[in-house]
Short mmCIF file of C-alpha atoms in Angstrom, two decimals:
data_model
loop_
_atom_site.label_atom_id
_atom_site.label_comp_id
_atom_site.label_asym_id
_atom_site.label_seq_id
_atom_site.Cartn_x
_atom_site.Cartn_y
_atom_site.Cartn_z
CA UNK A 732 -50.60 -72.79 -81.52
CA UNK A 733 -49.89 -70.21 -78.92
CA UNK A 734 -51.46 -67.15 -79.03
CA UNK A 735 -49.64 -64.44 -79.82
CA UNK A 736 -48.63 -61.28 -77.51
CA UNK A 737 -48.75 -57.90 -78.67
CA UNK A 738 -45.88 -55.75 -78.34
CA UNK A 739 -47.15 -53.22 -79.89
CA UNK A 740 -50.46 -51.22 -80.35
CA UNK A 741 -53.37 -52.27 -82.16
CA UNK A 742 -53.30 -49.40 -85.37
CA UNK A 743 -57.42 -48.83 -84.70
CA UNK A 744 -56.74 -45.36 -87.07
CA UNK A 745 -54.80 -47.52 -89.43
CA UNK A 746 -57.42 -49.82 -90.22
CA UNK A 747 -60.29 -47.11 -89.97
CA UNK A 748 -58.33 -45.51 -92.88
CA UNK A 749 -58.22 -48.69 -94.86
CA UNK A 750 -61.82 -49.53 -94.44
CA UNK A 751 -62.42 -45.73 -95.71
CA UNK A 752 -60.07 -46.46 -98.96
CA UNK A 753 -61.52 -49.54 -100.11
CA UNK A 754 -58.69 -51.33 -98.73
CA UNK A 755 -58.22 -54.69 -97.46
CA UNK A 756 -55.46 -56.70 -95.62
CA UNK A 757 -54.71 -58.59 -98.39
CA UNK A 758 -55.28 -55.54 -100.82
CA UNK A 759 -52.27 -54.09 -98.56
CA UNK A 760 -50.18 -57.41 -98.45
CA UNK A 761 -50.29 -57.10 -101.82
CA UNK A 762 -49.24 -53.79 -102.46
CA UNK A 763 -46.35 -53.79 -99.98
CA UNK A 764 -45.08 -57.53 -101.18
CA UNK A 765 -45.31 -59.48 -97.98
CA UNK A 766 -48.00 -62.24 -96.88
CA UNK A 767 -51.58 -61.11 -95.90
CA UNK A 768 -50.72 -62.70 -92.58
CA UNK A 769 -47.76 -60.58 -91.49
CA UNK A 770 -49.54 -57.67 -92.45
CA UNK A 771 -52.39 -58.82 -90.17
CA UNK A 772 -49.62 -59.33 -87.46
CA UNK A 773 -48.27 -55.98 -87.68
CA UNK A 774 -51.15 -54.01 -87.97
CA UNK A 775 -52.82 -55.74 -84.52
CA UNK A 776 -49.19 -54.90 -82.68
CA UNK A 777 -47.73 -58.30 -82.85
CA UNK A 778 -44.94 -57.31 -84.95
CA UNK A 779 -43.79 -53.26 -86.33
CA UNK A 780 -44.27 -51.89 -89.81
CA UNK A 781 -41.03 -50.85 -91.43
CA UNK A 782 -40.05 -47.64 -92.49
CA UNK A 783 -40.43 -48.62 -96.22
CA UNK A 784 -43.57 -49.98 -95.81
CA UNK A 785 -44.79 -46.94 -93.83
CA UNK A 786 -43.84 -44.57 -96.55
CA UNK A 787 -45.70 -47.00 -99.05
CA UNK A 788 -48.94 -47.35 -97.13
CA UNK A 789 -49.13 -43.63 -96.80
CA UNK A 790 -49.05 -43.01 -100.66
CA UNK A 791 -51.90 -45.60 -101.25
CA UNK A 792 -54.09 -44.16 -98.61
CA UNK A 793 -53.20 -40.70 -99.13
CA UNK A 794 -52.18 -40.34 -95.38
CA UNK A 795 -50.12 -36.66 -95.44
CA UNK A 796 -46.59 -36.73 -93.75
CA UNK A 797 -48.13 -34.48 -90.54
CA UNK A 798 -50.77 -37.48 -90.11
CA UNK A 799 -48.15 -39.92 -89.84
CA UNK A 800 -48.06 -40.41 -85.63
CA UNK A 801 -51.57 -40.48 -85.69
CA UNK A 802 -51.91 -43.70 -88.03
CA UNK A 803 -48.63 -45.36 -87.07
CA UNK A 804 -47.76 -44.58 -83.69
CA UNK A 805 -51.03 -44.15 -81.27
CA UNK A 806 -48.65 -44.81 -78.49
CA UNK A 807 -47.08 -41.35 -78.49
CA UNK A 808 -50.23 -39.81 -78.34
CA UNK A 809 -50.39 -41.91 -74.32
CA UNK A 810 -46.88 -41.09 -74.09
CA UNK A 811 -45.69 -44.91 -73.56
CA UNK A 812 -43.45 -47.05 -76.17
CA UNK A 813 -44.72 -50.49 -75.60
CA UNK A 814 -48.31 -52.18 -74.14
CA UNK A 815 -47.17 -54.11 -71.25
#
């Protein structure tokens, strides 16, 4: 199988968050009703989260709605959309 290329950033303060909630990948999966292994793809920036599952994830990890660019979208903070 081919590996993967990532469109997207790797969510490094996602998963930080996770680890400091007790939460896992499949924990998350779980919780948000898809397979463990799309989660895994979207949260190392193969594939995006969706709006629903965004507003999900932040309830379970208590992530406040001004904290929201910082978990989700690290690429605003370099000022670029997509890792070429």
């Amino acid at each position: 199988m081919a590996k993967a290329n990532k469109r997207y950033y790797e969510l490094r303060a996602l998963k930080g968050k996770m680890r400091a909630e007790s939460q896992t990948t499949r924990s998350m999966a779980d919780f948000l009703g898809i397979a463990s292994n799309t989660f895994s793809l979207k949260i190392n920036g193969i594939s995006e989260f969706t709006c629903s599952e965004i507003g999900e994830m932040c309830k379970i990890l208590g992530i406040q709605p001004n904290d929201i660019v910082e978990y989700f979208f690290p690429s605003m903070f370099r000022g670029e959309t997509k890792v070429s």
